[in-house]
PDB file of C-alpha atoms in Angstrom:
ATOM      1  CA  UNK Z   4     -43.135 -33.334  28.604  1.00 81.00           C
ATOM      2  CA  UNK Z   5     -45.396 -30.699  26.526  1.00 88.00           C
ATOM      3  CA  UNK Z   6     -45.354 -31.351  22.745  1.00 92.00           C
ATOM      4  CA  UNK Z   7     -44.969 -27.780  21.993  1.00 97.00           C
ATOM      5  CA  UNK Z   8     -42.401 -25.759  23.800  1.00 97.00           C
ATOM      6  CA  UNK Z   9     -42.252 -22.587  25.922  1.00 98.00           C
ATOM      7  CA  UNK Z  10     -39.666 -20.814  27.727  1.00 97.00           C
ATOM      8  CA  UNK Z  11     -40.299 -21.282  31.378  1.00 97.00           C
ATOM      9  CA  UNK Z  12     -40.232 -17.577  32.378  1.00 97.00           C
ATOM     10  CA  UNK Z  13     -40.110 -14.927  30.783  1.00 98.00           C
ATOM     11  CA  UNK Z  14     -40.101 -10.710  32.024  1.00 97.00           C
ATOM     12  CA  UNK Z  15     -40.470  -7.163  32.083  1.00 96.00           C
ATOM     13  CA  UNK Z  16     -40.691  -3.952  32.822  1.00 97.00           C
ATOM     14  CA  UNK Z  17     -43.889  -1.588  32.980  1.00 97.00           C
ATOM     15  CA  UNK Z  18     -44.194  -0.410  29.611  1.00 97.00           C
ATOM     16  CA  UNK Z  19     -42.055  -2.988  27.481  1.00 97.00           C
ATOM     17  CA  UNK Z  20     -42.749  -4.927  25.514  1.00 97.00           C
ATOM     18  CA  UNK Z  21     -41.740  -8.848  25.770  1.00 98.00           C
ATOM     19  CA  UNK Z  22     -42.590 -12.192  23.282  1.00 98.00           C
ATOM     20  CA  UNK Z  23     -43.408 -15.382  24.370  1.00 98.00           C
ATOM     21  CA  UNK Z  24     -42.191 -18.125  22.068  1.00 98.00           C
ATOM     22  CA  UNK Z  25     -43.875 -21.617  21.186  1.00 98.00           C
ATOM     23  CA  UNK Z  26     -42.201 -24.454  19.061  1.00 98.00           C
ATOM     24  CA  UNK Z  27     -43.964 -27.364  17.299  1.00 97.00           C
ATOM     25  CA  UNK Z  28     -43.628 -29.188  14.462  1.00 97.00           C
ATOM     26  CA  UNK Z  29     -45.160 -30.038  10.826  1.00 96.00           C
ATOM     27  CA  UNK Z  30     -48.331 -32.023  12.654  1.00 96.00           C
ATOM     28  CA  UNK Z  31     -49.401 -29.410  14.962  1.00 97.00           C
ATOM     29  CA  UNK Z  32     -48.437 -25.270  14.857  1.00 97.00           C
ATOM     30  CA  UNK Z  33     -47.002 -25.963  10.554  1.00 97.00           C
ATOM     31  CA  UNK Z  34     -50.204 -26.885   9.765  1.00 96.00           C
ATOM     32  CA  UNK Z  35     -53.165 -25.666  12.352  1.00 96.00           C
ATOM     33  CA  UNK Z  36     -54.046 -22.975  14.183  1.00 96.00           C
ATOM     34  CA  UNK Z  37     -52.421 -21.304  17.344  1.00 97.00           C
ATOM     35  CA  UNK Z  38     -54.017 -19.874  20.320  1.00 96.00           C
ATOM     36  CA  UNK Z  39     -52.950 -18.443  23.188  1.00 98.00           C
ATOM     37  CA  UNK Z  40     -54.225 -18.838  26.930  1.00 98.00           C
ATOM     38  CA  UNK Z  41     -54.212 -16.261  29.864  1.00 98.00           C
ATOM     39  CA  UNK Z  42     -53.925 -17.700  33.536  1.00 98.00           C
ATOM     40  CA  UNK Z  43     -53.896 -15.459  36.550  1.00 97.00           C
ATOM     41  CA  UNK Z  44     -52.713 -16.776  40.248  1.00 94.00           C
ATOM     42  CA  UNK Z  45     -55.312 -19.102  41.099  1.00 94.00           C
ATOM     43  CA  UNK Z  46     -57.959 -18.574  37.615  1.00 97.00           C
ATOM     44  CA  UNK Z  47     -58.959 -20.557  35.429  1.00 97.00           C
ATOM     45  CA  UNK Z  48     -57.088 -20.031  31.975  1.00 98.00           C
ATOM     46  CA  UNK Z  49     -58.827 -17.516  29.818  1.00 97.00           C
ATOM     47  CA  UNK Z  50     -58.386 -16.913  26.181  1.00 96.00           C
ATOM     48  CA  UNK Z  51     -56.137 -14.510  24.899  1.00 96.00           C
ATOM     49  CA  UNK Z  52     -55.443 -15.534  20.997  1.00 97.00           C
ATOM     50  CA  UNK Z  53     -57.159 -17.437  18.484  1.00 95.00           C
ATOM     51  CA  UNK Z  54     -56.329 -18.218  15.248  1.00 96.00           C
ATOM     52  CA  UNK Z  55     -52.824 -17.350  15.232  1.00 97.00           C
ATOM     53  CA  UNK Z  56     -53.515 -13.274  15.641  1.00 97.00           C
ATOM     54  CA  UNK Z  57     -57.447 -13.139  16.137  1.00 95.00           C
ATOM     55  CA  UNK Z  58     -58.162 -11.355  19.630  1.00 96.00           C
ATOM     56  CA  UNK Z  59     -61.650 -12.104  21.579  1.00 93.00           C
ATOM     57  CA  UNK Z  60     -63.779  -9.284  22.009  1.00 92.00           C
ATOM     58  CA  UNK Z  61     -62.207  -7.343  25.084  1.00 94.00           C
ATOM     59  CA  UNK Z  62     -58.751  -8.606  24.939  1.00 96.00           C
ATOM     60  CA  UNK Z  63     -56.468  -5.346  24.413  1.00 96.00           C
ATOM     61  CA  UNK Z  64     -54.757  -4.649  21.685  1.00 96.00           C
ATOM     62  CA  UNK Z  65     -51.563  -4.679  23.786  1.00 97.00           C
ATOM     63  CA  UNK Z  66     -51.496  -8.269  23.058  1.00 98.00           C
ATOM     64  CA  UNK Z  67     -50.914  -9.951  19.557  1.00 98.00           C
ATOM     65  CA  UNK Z  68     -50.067 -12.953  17.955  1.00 98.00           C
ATOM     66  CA  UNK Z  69     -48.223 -14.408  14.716  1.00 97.00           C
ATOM     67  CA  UNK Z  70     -46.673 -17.463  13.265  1.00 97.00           C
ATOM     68  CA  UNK Z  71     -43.890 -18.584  11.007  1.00 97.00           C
ATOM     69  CA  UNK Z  72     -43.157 -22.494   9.858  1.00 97.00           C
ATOM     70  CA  UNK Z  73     -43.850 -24.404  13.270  1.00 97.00           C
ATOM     71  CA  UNK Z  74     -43.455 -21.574  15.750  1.00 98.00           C
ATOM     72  CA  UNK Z  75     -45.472 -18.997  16.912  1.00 98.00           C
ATOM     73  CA  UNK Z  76     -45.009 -16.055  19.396  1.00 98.00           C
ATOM     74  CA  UNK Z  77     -47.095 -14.059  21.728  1.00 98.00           C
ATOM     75  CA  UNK Z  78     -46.234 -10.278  21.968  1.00 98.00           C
ATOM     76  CA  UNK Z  79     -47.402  -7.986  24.892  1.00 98.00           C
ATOM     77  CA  UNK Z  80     -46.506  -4.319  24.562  1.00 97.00           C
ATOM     78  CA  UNK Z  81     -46.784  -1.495  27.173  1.00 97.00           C
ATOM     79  CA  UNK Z  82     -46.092  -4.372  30.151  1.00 97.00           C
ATOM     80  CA  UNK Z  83     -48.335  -3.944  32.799  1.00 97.00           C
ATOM     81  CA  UNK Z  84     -48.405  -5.457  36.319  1.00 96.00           C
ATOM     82  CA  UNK Z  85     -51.600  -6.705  35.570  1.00 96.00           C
ATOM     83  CA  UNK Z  86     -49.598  -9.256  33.041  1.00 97.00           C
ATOM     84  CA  UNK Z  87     -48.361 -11.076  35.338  1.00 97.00           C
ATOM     85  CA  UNK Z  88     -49.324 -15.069  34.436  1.00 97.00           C
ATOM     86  CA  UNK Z  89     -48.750 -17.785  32.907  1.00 98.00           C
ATOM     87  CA  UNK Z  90     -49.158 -17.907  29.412  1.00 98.00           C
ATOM     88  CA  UNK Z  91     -50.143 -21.197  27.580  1.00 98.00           C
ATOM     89  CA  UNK Z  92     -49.450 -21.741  23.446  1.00 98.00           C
ATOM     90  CA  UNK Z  93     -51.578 -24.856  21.937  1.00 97.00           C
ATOM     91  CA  UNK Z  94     -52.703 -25.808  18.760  1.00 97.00           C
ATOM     92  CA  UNK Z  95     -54.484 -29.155  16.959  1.00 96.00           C
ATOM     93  CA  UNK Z  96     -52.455 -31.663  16.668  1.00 96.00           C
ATOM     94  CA  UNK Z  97     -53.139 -33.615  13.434  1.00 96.00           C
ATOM     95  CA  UNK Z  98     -51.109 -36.807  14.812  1.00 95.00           C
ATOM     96  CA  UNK Z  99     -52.601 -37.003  18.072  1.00 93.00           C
ATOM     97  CA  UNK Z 100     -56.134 -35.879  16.663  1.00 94.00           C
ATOM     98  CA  UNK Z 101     -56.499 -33.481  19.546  1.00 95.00           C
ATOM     99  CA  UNK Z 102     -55.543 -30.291  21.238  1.00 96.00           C
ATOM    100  CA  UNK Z 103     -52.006 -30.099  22.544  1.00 96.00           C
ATOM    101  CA  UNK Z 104     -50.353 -27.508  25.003  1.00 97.00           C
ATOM    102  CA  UNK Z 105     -47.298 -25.953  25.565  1.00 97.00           C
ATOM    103  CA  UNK Z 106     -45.391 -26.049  28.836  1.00 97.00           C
ATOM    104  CA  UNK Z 107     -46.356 -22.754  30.232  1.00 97.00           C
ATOM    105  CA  UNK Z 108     -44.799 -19.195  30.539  1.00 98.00           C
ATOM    106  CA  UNK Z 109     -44.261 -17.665  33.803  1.00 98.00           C
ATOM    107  CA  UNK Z 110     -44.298 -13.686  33.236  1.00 98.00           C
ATOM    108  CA  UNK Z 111     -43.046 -11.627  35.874  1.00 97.00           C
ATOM    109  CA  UNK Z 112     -43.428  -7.832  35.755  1.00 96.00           C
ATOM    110  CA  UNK Z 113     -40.285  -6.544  37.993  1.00 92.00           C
TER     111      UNK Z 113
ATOM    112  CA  UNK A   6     -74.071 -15.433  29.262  1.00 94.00           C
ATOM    113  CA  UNK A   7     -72.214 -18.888  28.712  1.00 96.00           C
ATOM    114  CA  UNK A   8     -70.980 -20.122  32.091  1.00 97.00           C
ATOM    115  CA  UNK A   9     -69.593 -23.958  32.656  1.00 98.00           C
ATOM    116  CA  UNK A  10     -69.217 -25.171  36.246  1.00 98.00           C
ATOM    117  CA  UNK A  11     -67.468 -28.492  36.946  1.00 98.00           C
ATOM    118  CA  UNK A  12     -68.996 -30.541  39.850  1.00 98.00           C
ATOM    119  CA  UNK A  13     -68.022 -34.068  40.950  1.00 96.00           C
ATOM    120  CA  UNK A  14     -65.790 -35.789  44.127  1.00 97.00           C
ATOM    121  CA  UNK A  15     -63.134 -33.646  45.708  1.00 97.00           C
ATOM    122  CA  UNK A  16     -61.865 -36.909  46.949  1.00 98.00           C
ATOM    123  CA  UNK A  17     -61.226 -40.372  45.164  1.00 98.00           C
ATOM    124  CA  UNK A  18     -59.246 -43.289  46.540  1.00 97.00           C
ATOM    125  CA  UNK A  19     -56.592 -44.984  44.261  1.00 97.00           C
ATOM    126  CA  UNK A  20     -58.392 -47.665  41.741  1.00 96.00           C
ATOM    127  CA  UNK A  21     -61.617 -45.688  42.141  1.00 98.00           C
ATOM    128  CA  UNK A  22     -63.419 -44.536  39.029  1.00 98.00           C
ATOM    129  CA  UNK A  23     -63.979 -40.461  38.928  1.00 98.00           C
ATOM    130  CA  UNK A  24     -66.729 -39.173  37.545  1.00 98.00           C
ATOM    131  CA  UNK A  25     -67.434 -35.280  36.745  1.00 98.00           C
ATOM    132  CA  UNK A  26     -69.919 -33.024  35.329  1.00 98.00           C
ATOM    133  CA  UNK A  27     -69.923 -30.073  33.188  1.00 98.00           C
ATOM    134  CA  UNK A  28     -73.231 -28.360  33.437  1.00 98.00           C
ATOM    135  CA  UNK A  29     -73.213 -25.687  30.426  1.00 97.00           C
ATOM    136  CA  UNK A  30     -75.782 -22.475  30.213  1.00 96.00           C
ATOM    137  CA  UNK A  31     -75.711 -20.032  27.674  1.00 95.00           C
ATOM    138  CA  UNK A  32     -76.185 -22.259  24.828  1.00 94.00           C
ATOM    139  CA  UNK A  33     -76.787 -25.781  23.583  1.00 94.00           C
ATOM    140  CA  UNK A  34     -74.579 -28.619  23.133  1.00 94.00           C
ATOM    141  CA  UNK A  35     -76.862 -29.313  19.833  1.00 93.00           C
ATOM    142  CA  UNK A  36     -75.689 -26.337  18.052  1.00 92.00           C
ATOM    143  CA  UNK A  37     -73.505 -27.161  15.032  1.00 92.00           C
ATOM    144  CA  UNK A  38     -70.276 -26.417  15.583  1.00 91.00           C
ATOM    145  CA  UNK A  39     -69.432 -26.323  19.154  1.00 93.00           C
ATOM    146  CA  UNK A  40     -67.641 -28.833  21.710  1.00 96.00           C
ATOM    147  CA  UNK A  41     -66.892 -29.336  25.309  1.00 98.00           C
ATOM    148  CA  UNK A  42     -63.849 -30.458  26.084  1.00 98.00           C
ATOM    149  CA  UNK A  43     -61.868 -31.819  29.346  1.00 98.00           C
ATOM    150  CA  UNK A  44     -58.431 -30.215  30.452  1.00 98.00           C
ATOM    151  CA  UNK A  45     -56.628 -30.607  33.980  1.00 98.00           C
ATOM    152  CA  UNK A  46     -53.613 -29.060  35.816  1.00 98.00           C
ATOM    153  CA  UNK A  47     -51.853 -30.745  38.345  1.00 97.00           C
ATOM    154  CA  UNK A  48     -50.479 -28.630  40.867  1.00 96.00           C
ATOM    155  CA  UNK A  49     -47.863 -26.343  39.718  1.00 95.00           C
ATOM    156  CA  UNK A  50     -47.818 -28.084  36.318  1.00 96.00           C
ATOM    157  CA  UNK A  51     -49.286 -27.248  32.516  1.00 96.00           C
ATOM    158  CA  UNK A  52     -52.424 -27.735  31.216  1.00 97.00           C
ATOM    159  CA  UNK A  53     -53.164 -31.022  29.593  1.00 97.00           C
ATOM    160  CA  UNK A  54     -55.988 -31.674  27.077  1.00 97.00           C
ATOM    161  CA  UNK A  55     -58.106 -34.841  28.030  1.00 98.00           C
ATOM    162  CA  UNK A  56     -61.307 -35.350  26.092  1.00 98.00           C
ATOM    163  CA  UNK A  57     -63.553 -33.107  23.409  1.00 98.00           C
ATOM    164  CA  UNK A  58     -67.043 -34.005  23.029  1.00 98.00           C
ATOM    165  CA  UNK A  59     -68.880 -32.474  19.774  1.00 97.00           C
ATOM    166  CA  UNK A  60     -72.638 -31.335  18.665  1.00 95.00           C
ATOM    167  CA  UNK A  61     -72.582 -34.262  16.967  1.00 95.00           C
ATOM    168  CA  UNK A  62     -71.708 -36.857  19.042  1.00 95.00           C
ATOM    169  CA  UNK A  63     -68.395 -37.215  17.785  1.00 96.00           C
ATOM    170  CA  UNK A  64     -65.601 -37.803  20.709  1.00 97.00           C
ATOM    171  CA  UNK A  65     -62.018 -37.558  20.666  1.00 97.00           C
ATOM    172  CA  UNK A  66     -59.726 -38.896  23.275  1.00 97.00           C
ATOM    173  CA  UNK A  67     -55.594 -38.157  24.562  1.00 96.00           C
ATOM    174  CA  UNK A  68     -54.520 -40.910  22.981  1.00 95.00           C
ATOM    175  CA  UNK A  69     -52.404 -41.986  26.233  1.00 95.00           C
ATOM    176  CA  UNK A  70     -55.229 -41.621  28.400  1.00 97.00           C
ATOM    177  CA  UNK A  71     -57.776 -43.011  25.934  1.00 97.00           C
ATOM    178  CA  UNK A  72     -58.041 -46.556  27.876  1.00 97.00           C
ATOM    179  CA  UNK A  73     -59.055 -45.030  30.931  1.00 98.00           C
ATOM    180  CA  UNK A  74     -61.191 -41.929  29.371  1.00 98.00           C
ATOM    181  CA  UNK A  75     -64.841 -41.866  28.586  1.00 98.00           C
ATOM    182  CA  UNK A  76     -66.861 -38.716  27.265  1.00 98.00           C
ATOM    183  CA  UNK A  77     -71.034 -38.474  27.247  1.00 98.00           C
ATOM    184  CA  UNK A  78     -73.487 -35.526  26.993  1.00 97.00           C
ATOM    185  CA  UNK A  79     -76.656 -35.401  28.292  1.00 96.00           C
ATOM    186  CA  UNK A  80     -78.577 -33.003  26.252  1.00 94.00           C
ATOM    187  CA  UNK A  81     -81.581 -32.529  27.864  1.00 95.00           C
ATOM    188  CA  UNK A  82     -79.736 -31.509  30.830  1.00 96.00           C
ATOM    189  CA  UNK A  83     -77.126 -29.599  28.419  1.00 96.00           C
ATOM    190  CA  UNK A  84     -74.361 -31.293  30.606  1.00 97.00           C
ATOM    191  CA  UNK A  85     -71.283 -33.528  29.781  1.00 98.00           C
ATOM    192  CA  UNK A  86     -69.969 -36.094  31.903  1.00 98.00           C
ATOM    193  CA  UNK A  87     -66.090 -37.778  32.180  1.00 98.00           C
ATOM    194  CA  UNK A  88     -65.124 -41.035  33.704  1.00 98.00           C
ATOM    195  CA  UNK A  89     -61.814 -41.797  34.259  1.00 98.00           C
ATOM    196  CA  UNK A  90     -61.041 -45.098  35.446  1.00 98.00           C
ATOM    197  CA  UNK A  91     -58.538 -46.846  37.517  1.00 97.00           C
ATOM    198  CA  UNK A  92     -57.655 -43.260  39.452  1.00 98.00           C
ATOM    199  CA  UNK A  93     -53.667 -42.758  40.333  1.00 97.00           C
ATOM    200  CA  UNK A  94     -52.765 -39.729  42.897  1.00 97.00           C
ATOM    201  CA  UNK A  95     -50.624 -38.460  39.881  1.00 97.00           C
ATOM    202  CA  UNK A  96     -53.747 -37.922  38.638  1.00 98.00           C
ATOM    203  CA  UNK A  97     -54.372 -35.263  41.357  1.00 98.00           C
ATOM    204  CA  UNK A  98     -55.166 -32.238  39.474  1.00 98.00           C
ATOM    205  CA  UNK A  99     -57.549 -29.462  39.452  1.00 98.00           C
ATOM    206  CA  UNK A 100     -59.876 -30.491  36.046  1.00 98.00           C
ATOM    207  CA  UNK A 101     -61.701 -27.680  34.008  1.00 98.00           C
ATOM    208  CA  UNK A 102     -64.477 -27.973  31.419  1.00 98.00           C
ATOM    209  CA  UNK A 103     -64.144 -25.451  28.836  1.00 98.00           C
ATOM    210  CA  UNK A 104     -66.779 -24.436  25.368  1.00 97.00           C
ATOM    211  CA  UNK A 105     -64.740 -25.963  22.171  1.00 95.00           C
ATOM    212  CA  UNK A 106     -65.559 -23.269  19.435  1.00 91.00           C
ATOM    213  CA  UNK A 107     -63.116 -20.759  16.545  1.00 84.00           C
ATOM    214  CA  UNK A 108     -60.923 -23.692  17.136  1.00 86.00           C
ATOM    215  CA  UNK A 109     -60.290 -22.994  20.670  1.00 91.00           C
ATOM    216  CA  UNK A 110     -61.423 -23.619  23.890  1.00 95.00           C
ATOM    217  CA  UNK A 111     -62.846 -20.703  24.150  1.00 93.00           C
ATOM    218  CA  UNK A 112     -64.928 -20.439  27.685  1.00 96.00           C
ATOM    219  CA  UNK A 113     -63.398 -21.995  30.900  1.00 98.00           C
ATOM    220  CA  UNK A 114     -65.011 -22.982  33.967  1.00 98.00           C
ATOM    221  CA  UNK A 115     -63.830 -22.858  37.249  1.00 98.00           C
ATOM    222  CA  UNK A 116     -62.385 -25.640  37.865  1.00 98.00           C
ATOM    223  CA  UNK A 117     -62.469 -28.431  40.505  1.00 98.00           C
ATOM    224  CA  UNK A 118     -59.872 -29.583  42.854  1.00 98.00           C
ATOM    225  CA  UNK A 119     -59.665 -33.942  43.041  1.00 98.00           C
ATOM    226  CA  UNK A 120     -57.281 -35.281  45.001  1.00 98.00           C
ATOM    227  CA  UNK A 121     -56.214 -39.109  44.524  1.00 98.00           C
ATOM    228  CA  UNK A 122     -55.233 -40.520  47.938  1.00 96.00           C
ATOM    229  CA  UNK A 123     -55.885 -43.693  49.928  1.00 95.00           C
TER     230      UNK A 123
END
């Protein structure tokens, strides 16, 4: 069981726009940054968010992320089939004194 | 260009120790600030952190893997190595190294499949 949670799945149509939620608590997302991870069929998970809402350089802007309390959310807008992944929240953990992970988000582009 | 490729057994027998190496180009695992850090995936499952390694020496373990979990780097070959002890096949899982730095792991390798069976 993850220590921060994600909805399982999660879709779209081309050209919407769909959020990806991510619960923690007080020791991890409340108080320490969130990022947010990109993995493609059969890749290795790339970074999508840092920071809470900092993109790396060539990330598009079609993806963004904030944070409120302990829970964050990932927002893609003009879905594309290229979206299709799973999509991984973590943050520090101040408790565990480490990086934890969310379950995963399986995005489907209908 | 930073690149980190994972290399070790694709194959370990149950009680075996597994050992793997992270061999990092693109920059140094002396330079303030940075990390290398451990993560697997079993099959079909999430990612789970396992180990971080910092410039300066300082480690940091999952706390319920700690017992099991040990984290070195070699700088003069700007690699970092992982032993896990006592090997389970739940512990089957594809394991990625990946650059610690903006409070992220921010650069993934590959990966590498090991597969825990008698």
């Amino acid at each position: 069981q993850s220590v921060l949670t994600q909805p399982p799945s999660a879709s779209g149509t081309p050209g919407q726009r769909v959020t990806i939620s991510c619960s923690g608590s007080s020791s991890n997302i409340g108080r320490n940054y969130v990022y947010w991870y990109q993995q493609l069929p059969g890749r290795a998970p790339k970074l999508l968010i840092y920071r809470d809402s900092q993109r790396p350089s060539g990330v598009p802007d079609r993806f963004s992320g904030s944070k409120s309390g302990t829970s964050a959310s990932l927002a893609i807008s003009g879905l594309r089939s290229e979206d299709e992944a799973d999509y991984y929240c973590a943050a520090w953990d101040d408790r565990l004194s480490g990086p934890v992970f969310g379950g995963g988000t399986k995005l489907t582009v209908l | 260009q930073i690149t980190l490729k994972e290399s070790g057994p694709t194959l370990v027998k149950p009680t075996q120790t597994l050992t793997l190496t992270c061999t990092c180009s693109g920059f140094s695992l002396t330079t303030s600030g940075v990390g290398v850090g451990w993560i697997r995936q079993p099959p079909g499952k999430a990612l789970e952190w396992l180990a971080l390694i910092y410039w300066n020496d300082d480690k940091r373990y999952s706390p319920s893997l700690k017992s099991r979990l040990t984290i070195t780097k070699d700088t003069s070959k700007n690699q970092v190595v992982l032993t896990m002890t006592n090997m389970d096949p739940v512990d089957t899982a594809t394991y990625y190294c990946a650059l610690w730095r903006y409070d992220a792991f921010d650069i993934w390798g590959q990966g590498t499949m090991v597969t825990v069976s008698s």
